[in-house]
Structures are given as C-alpha cells and as structure tokens.
mmCIF file of C-alpha atoms and ligand atoms in Angstrom:
data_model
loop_
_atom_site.group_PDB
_atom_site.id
_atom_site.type_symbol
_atom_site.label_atom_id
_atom_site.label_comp_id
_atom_site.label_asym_id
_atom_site.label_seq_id
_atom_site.Cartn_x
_atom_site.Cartn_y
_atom_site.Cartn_z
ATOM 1 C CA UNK M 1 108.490 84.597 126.215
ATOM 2 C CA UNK M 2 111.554 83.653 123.838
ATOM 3 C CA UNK M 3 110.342 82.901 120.195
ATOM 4 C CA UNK M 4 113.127 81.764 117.577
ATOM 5 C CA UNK M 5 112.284 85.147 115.408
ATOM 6 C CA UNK M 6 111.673 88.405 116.130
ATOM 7 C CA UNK M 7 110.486 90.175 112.939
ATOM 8 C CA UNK M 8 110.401 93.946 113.105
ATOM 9 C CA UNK M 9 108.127 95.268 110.482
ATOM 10 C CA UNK M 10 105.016 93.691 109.358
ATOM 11 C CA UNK M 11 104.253 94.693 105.658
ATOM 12 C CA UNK M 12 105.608 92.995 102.691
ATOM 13 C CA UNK M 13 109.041 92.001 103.832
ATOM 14 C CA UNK M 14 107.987 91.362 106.774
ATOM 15 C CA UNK M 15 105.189 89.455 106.916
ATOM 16 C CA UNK M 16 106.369 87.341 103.562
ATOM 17 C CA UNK M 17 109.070 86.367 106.019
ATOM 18 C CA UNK M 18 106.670 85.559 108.938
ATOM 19 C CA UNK M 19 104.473 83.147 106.565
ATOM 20 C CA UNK M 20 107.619 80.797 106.325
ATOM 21 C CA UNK M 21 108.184 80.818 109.716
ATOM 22 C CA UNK M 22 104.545 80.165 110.548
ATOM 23 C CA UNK M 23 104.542 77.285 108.314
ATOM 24 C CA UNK M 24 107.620 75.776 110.187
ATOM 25 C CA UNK M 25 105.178 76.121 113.029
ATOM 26 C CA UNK M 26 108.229 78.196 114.715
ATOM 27 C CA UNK M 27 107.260 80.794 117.259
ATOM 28 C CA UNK M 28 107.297 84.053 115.455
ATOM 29 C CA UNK M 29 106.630 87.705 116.780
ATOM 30 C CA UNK M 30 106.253 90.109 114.331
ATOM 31 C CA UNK M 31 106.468 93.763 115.922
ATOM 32 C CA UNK M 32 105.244 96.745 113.372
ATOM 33 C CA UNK M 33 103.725 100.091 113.582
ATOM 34 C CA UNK M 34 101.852 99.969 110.440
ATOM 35 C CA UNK M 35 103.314 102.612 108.313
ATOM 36 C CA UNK M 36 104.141 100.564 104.992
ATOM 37 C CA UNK M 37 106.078 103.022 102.432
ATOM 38 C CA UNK M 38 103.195 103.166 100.276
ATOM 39 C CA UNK M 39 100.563 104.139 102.582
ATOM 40 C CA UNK M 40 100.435 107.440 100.437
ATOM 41 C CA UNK M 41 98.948 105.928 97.184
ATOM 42 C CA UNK M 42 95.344 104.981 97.379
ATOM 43 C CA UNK M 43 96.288 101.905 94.767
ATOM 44 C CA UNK M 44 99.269 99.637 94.479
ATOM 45 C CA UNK M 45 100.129 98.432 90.873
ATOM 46 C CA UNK M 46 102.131 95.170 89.776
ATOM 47 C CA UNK M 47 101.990 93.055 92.570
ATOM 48 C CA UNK M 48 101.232 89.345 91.205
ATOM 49 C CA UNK M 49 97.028 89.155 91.371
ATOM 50 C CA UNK M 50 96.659 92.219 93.373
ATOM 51 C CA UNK M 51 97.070 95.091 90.658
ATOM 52 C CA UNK M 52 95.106 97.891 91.639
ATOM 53 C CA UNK M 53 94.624 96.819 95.217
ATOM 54 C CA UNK M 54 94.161 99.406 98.021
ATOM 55 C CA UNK M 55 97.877 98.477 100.128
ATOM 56 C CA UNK M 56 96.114 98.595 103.170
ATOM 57 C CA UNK M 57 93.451 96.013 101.892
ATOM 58 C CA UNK M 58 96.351 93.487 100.529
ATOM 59 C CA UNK M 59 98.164 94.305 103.936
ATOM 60 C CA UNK M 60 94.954 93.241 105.861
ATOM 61 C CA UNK M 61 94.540 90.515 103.541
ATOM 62 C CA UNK M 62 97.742 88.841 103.939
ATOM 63 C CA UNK M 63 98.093 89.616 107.910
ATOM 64 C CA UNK M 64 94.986 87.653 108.500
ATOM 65 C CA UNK M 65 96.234 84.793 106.102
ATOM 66 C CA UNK M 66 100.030 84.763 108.791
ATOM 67 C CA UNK M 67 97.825 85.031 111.972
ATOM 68 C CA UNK M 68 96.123 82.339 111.253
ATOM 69 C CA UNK M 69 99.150 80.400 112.603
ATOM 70 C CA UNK M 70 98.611 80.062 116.056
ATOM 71 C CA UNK M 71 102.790 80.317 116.712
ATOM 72 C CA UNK M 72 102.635 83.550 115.388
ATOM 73 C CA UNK M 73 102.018 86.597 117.836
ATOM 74 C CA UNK M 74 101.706 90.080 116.474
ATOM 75 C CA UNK M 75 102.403 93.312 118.673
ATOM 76 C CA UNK M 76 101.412 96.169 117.167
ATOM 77 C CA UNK M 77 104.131 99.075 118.660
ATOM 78 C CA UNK M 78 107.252 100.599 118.080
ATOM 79 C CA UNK M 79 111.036 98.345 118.452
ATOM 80 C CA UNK M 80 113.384 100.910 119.572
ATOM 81 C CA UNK M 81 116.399 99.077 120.280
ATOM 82 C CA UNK M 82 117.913 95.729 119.256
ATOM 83 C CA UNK M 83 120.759 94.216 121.268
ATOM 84 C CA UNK M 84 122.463 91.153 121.448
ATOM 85 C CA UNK M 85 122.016 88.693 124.636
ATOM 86 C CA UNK M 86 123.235 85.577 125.628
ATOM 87 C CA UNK M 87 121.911 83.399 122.881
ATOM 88 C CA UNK M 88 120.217 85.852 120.723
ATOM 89 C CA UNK M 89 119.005 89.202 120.281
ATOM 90 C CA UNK M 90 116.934 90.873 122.987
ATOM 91 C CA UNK M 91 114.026 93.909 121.012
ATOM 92 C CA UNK M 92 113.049 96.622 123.420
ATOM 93 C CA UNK M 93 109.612 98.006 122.494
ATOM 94 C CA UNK M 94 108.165 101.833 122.938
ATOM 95 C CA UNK M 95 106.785 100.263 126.258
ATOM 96 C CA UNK M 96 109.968 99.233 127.646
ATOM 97 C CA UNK M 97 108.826 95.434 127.579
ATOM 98 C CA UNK M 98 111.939 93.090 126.006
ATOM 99 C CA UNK M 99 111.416 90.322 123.754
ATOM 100 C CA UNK M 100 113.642 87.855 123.153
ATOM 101 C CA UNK M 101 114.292 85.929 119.942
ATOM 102 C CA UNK M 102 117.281 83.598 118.605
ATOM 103 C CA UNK M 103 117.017 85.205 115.354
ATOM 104 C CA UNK M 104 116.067 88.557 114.136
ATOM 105 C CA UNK M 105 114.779 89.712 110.487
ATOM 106 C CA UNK M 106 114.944 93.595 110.202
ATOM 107 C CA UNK M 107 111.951 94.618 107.559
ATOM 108 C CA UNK M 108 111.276 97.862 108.959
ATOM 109 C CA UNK M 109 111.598 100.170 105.712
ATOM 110 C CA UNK M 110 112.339 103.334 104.507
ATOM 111 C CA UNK M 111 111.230 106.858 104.848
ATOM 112 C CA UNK M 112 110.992 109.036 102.015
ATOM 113 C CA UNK M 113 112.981 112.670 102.090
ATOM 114 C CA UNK M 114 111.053 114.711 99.238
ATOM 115 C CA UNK M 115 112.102 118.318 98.127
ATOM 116 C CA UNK M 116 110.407 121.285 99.813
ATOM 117 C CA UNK M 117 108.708 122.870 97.047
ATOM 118 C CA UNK M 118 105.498 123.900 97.728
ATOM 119 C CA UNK M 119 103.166 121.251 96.637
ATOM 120 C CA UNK M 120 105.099 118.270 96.759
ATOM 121 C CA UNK M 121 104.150 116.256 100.080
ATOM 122 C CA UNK M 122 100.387 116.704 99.496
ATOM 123 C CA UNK M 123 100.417 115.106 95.698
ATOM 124 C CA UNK M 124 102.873 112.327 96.735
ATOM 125 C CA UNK M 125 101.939 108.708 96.090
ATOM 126 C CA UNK M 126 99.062 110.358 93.565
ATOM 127 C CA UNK M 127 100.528 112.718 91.283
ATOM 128 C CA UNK M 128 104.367 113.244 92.619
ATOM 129 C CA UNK M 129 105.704 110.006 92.095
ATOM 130 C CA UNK M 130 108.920 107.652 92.428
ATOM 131 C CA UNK M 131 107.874 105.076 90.112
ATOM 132 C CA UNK M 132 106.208 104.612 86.233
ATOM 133 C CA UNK M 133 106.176 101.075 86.654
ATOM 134 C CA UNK M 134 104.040 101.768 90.053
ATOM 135 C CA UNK M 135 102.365 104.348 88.917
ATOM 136 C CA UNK M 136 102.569 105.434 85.189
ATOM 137 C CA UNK M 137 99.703 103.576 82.897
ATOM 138 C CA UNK M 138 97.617 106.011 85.177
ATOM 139 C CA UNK M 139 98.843 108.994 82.932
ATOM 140 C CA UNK M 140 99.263 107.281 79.910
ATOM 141 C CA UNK M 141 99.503 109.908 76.628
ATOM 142 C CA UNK M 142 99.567 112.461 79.333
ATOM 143 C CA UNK M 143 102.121 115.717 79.650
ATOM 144 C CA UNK M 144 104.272 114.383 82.033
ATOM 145 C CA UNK M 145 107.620 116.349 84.453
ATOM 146 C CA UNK M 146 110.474 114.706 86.037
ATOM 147 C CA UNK M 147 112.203 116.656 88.540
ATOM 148 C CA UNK M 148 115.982 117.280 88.614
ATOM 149 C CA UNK M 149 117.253 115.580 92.223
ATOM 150 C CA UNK M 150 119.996 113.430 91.842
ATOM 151 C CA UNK M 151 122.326 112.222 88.676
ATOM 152 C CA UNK M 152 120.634 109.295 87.965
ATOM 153 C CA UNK M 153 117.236 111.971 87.477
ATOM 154 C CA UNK M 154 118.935 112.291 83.906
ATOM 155 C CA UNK M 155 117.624 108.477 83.527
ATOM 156 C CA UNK M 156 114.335 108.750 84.661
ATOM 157 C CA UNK M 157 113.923 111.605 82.673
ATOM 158 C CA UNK M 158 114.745 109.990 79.635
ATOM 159 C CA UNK M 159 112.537 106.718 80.206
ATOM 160 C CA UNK M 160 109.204 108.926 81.193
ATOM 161 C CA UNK M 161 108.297 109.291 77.554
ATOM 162 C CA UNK M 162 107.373 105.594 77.150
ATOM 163 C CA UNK M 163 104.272 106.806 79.580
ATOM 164 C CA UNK M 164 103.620 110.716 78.079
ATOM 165 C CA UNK M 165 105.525 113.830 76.685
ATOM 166 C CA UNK M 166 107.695 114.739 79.006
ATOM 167 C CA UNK M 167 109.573 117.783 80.549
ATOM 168 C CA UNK M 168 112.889 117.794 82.438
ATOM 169 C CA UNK M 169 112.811 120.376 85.478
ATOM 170 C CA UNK M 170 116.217 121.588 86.290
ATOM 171 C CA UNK M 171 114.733 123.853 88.900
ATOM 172 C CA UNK M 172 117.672 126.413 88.516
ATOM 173 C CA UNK M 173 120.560 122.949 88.814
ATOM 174 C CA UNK M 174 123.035 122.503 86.569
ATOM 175 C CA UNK M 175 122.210 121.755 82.533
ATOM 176 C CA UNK M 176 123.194 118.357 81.906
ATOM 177 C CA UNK M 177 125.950 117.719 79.984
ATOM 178 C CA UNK M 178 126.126 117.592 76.052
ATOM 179 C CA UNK M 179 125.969 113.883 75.618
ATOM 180 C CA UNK M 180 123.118 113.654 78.049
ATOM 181 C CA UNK M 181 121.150 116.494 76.734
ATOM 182 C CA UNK M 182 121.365 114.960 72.958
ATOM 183 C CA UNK M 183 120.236 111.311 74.440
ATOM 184 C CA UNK M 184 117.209 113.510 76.292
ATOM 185 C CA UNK M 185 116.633 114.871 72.603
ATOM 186 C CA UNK M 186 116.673 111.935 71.148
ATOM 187 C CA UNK M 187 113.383 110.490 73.743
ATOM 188 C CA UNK M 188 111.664 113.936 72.967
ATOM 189 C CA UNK M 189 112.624 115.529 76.530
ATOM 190 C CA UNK M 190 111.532 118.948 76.816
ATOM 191 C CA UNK M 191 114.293 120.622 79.430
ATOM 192 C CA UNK M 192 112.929 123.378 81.908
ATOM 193 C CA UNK M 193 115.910 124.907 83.280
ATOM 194 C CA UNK M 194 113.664 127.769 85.393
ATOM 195 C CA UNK M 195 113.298 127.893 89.164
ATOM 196 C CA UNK M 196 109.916 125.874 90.477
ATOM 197 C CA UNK M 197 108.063 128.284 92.628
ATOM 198 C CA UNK M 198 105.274 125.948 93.219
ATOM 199 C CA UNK M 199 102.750 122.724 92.269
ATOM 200 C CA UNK M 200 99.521 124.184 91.344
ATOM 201 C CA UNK M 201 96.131 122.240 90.935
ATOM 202 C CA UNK M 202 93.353 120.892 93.705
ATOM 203 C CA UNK M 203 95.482 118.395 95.240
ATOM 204 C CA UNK M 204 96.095 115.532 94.763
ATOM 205 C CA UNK M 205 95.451 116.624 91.633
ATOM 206 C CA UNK M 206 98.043 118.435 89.591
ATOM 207 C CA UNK M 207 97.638 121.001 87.003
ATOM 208 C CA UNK M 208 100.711 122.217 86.702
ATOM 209 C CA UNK M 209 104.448 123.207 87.871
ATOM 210 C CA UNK M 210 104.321 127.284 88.476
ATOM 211 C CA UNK M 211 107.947 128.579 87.035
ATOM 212 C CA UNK M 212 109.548 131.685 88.722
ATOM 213 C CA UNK M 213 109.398 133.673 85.629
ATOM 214 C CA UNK M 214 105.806 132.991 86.081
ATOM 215 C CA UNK M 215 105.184 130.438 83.525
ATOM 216 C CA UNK M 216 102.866 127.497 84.452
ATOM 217 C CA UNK M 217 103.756 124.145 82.409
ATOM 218 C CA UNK M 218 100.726 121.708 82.220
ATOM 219 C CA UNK M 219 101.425 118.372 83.792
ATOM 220 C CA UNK M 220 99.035 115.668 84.677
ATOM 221 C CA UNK M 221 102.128 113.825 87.154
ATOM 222 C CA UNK M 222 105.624 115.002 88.260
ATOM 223 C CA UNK M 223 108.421 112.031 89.027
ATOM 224 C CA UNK M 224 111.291 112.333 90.891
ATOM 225 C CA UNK M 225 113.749 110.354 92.977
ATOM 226 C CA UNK M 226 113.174 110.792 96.760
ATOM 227 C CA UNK M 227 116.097 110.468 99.141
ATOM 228 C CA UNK M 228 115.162 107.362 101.588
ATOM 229 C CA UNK M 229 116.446 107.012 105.103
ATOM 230 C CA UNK M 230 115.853 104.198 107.190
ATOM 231 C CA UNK M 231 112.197 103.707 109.511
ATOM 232 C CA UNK M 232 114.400 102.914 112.491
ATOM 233 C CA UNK M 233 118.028 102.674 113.631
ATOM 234 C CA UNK M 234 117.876 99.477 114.926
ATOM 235 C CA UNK M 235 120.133 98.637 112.136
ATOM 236 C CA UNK M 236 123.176 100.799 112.815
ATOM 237 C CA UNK M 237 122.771 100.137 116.067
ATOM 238 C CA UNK M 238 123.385 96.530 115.802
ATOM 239 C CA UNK M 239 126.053 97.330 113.516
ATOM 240 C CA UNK M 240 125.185 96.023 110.055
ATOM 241 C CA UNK M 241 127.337 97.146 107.141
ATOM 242 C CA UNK M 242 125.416 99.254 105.340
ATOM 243 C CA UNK M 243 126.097 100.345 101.544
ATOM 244 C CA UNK M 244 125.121 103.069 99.400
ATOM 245 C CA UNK M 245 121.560 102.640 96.944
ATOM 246 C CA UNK M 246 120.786 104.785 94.306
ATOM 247 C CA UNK M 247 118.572 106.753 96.851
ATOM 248 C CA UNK M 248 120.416 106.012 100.429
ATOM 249 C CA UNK M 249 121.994 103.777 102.330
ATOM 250 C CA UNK M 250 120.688 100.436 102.549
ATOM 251 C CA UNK M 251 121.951 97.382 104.225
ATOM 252 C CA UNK M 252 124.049 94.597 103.200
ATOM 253 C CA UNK M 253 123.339 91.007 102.915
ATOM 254 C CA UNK M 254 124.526 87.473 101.220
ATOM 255 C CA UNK M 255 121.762 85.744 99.176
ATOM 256 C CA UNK M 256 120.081 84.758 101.385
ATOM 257 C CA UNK M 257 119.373 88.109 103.249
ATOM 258 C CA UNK M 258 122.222 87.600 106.148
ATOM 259 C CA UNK M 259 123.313 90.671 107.467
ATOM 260 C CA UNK M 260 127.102 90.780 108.595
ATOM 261 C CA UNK M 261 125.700 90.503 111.879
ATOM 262 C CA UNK M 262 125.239 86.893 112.787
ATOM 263 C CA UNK M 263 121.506 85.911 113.505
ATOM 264 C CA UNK M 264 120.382 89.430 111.938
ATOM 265 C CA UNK M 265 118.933 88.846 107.986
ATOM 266 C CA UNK M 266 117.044 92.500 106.436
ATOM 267 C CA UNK M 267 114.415 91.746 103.962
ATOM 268 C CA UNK M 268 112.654 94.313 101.795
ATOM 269 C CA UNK M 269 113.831 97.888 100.961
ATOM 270 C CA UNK M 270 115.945 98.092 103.608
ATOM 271 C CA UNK M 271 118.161 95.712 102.284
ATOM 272 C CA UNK M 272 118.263 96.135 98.207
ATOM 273 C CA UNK M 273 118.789 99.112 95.509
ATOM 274 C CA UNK M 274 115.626 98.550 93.997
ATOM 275 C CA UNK M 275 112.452 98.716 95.624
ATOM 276 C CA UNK M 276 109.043 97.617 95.023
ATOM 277 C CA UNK M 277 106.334 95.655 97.038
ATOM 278 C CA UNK M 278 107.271 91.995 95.443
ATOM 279 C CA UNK M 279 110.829 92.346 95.680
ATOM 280 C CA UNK M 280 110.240 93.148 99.254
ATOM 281 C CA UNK M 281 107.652 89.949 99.787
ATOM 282 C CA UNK M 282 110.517 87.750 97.655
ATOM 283 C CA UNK M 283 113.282 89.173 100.292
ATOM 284 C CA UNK M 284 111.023 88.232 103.293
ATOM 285 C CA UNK M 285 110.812 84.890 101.661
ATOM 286 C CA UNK M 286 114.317 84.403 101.322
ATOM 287 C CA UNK M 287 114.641 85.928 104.893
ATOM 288 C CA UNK M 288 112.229 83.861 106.638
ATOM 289 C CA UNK M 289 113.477 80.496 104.912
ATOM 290 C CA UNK M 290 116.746 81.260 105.582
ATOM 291 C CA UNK M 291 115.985 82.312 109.107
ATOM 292 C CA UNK M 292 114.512 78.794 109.395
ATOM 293 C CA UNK M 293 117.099 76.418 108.239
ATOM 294 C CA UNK M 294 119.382 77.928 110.510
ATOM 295 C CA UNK M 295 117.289 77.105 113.288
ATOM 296 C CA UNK M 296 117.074 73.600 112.557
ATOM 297 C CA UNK M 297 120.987 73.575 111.410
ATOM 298 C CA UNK M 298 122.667 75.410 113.050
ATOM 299 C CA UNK M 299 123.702 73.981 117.009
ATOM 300 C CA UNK M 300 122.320 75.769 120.187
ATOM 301 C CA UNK M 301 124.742 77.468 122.261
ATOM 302 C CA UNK M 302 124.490 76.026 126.018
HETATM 303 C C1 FAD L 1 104.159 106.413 97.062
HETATM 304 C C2 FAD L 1 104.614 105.007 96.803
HETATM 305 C C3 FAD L 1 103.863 104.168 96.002
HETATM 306 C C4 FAD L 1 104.303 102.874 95.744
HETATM 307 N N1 FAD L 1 103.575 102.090 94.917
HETATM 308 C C5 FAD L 1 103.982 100.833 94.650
HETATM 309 C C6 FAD L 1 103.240 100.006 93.753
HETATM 310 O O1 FAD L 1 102.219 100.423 93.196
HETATM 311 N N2 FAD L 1 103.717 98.758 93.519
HETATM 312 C C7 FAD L 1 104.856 98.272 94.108
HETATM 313 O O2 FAD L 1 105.233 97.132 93.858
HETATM 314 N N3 FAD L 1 105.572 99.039 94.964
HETATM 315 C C8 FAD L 1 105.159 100.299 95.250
HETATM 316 N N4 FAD L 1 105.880 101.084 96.102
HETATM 317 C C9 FAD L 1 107.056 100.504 96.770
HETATM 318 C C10 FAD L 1 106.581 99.695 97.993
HETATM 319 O O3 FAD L 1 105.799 100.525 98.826
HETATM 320 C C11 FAD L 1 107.773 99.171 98.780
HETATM 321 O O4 FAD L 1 108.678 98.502 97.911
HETATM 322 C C12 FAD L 1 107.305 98.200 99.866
HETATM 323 O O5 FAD L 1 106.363 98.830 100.720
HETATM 324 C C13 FAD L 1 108.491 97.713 100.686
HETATM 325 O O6 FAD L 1 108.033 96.795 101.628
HETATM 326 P P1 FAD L 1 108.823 96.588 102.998
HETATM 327 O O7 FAD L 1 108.102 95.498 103.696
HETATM 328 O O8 FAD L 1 110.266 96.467 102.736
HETATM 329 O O9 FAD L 1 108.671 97.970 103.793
HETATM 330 P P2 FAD L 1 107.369 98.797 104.160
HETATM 331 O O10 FAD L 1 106.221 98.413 103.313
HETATM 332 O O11 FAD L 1 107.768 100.228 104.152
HETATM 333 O O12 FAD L 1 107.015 98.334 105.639
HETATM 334 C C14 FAD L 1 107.841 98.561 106.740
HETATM 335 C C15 FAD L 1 107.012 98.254 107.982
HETATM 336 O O13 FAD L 1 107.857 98.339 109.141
HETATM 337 C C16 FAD L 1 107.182 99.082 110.147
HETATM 338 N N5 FAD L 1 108.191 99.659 111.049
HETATM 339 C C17 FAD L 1 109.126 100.598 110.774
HETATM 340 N N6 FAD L 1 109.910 100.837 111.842
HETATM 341 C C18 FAD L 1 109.449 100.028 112.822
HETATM 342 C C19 FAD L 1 109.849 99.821 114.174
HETATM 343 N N7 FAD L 1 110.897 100.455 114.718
HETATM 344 N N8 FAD L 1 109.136 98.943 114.927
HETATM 345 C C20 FAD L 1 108.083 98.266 114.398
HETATM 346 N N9 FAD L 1 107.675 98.419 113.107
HETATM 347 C C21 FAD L 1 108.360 99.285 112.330
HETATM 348 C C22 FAD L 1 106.384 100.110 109.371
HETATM 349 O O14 FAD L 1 105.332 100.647 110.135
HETATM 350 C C23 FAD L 1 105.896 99.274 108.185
HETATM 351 O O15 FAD L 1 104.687 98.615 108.477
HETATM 352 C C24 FAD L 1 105.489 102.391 96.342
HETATM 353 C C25 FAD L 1 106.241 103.237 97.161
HETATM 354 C C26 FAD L 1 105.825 104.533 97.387
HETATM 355 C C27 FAD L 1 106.659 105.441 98.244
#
C-alpha cells in the first residue's frame, strides 16, 4: 500500500507528527521499534500535564489517542533503509517488506555514548544524568558531581549548584583554564582533578564516586554530557546535511523541519541542539503540518 507519510519512529517526534497527519485524515504509517531515549528513567519531568509520568505510560497514552485514526497504520519493526522511488521514498523494513510513502518524516532518535567507568550505564537515567531540568528537583540540597566530558562540561558544572553543592570531576583531564576555574569559584564548584576508579552505591542508587587515590566523594547524582549518535542511518543514507550539536551530529532543517532532501522533514532530537521530550513533540508538530500542506500544495508528479 502507498500512504502519503511514512514516519519512522513513533515516540514524541514521531507520533506528535502522526497526530497531524491523522487529523488530515491522510494515510499515515508510522514504523518504530519502541526504544524512546528515555526508556532508562523510570519518570519523565516537564512535559506540559505529564510531570512525573512513567515515559512508557505517556507513550502508551498518546499512541492509543493517534491510532484511533483509522488512516493511521502502525508497524511495530525495524526501517533499515530509505530510498528514493519514482514519486517518493520507498522504507525497507527488518523483514524485507517495502513501503511506500510520498513523504517521509525521520524521528528515529539518538543513542547515547556514555564513558566506561565502572558504574555508569547501570545508574543512567536515575542517578547519572544528562539533564537538571529533567532530572534535578529530585536531588534538591543534595551533594551533587558533574563529570568532565566535553568543553561545554565547564557549563554544566557551573549551573549544577542551583540544584546542590557540587563537585567538578576532571577524572585526570586537563584543569580548566584560569578564567573558568574563578567563574566555577564564584558558583561554589568544588574541582576533583583525581582519576575515577569507580561509582559506588546499590545501583541505581549512588553513594559515591571512588577516586584512584582511594578517596570516595559522597554524591547523591553525577551529570555529564553523553555523546549521541544517531538510532539509524537512514539519514546519511538519504543524504541529509547533517551539522554538528553540542553532543553530535544532528540533522539540518528550515523551520519547518525540511531536510535538504526534498520530501524528507526530521523532527525531534535528531534534528535540533537541544533535546527534550516537548521540543521533540513541537518538532513532530511542525513536521507533520508541514508534511501536510505540501501534500495538498504541492502538484503530483505523473
Ligand atoms: C535518561 C534520559 C532521561 C530523560 N528525561 C527527560 C525528561 O524527564 N523530560 C524531558 O522532557 N526529556 C527527557 N529526556 C529527553 C527525551 O527523552 C528526548 O528529548 C525525547 O525522547 C526525544 O524524542 P524523539 O521522538 O525525538 O526520540 P525518541 O524518544 O528517542 O524516539 C525515537 C523512536 O524511534 C524509534 N526508532 C529508532 N530507529 C528506528 C528505526 N530504524 N526504525 C523504526 N523505529 C526506530 C525508537 O525505537 C524510538 O521509539 C531524557 C533523556 C534521557 C536520555
């Protein structure tokens, strides 16, 4: 069957997109494999009327509110690889069955690339974290760490202490620089310049950042700035313009969430510097009515 969009990637993005389609009463597929970024955080925080909402609840939630459009169709695999066709875009899935669509809205997120210190990947989403705004009233008055990854850690280390007392981990990097080190003094910032040999605690809990000189330095939650990498390549290989985020790549688009690639619009993570669950719905928004009035505008190729 040929719908007008093929979405790929059902969560926020995705399926804010698909609920503008669905209202256009436009045949819609959304493909998606059901691992939204956040799946690692038993709560979600901020997200108009939802604060403190298990994601996969509001996910469930606000699938069942899109498929009750009966031009929406939902298939629940893999899209491996996105070409163009004769008057579209033709998705292969993991089963090898094509769909075919005259538009396509990429929503298909990010992955995130943590350090490997021991301790890390088990606490993340509940007490290694990206975000206060996500996650930070949680720990409020609390001893708090940021972790030294990338240059702009300097920044999150120095806006942590609105939340709780807070240490800077260098974990044997460089010291920062004079200027940065007196506006870190001037928020309070304790720096740790010693190797991290470990998390410690009953995880997710965390009790504490084990030094290499054997020190342990109390900390109720540890921030730091992940590396992200796209869920799929379907992106490159349709040969969007990417540009570089704060934490990766992510891909280009005009206002209204156009890729360079005619027909092709990215919504959600994928496709801005800053990320968080009602940016992502607002993108799909944009995507999906954008995605729609060039349906009805634009003229069919014959
Ligand atoms: C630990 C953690 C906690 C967070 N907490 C909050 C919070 O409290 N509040 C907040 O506002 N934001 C939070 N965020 C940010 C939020 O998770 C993201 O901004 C949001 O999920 C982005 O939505 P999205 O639709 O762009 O992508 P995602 O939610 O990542 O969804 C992408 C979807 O695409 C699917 N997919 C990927 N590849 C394919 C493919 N090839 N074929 C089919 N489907 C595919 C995935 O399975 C997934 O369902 C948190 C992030 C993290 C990492």
């Amino acid at each position: 069957m040929r719908h007008d969009a093929i979405i790929i990637g059902g969560s926020f993005a995705g399926l804010s997109a698909a609920m503008q389609l669905a209202r256009a009463n436009r045949p819609v597929c959304v493909v998606d494999t059901g691992k939204p970024r956040n799946r690692f955080a038993a709560t979600s925080h901020g997200f108009f009327g939802q604060d403190g909402m298990p994601p996969p609840k509001m996910l469930a939630q606000a699938r069942d509110k899109v498929a009750a459009y009966t031009s929406v169709r939902f298939v629940d695999t893999e899209a491996t690889e996105a070409d163009a066709d004769d008057d579209g875009y033709a998705v292969t899935l993991a089963s090898g069955e094509r769909l075919r669509a005259r538009k396509l809205v990429l929503a298909f997120g990010l992955n995130d690339g943590l350090p490997a210190i021991p301790g890390v990947a088990e606490r993340w989403g509940e007490t290694v974290l990206h975000c206060p705004y996500c996650h930070g009233y949680e720990f409020l008055n609390r001893p708090l760490g940021v972790l030294s990854v990338i240059p702009l850690s300097t920044h999150q280390a120095a806006l942590i202490p609105e939340w709780g007392p807070t240490t800077f981990f260098l974990n044997g990097g460089e010291m920062p620089d004079a200027e940065t080190r007196a506006r870190l003094a001037a928020r309070n910032v304790t720096i740790e310049p010693e190797p991290i040999v470990r998390l410690e605690g009953e995880a997710p809990k965390l009790a504490g950042i084990r030094l290499a000189d054997g020190r342990l330095v109390e900390i109720a939650a540890l921030y730091l700035a992940p590396r992200t990498s796209f869920q799929s390549p379907i992106a490159e290989q349709l040969g969007c313009a990417l540009v570089d985020g704060p934490l990766g790549p992510v891909i280009r688009t005009d206002a209204m969430k156009m890729t360079n690639v005619a027909g092709v619009y990215a919504a959600g993570d994928i496709a801005r510097p800053m990320h968080n669950a009602t940016l992502a719905s607002a993108d799909g928004v944009l995507a999906g009515s954008a995605v729609h009035q060039a349906l009805v505008f634009e003229p069919v190729r014959r």
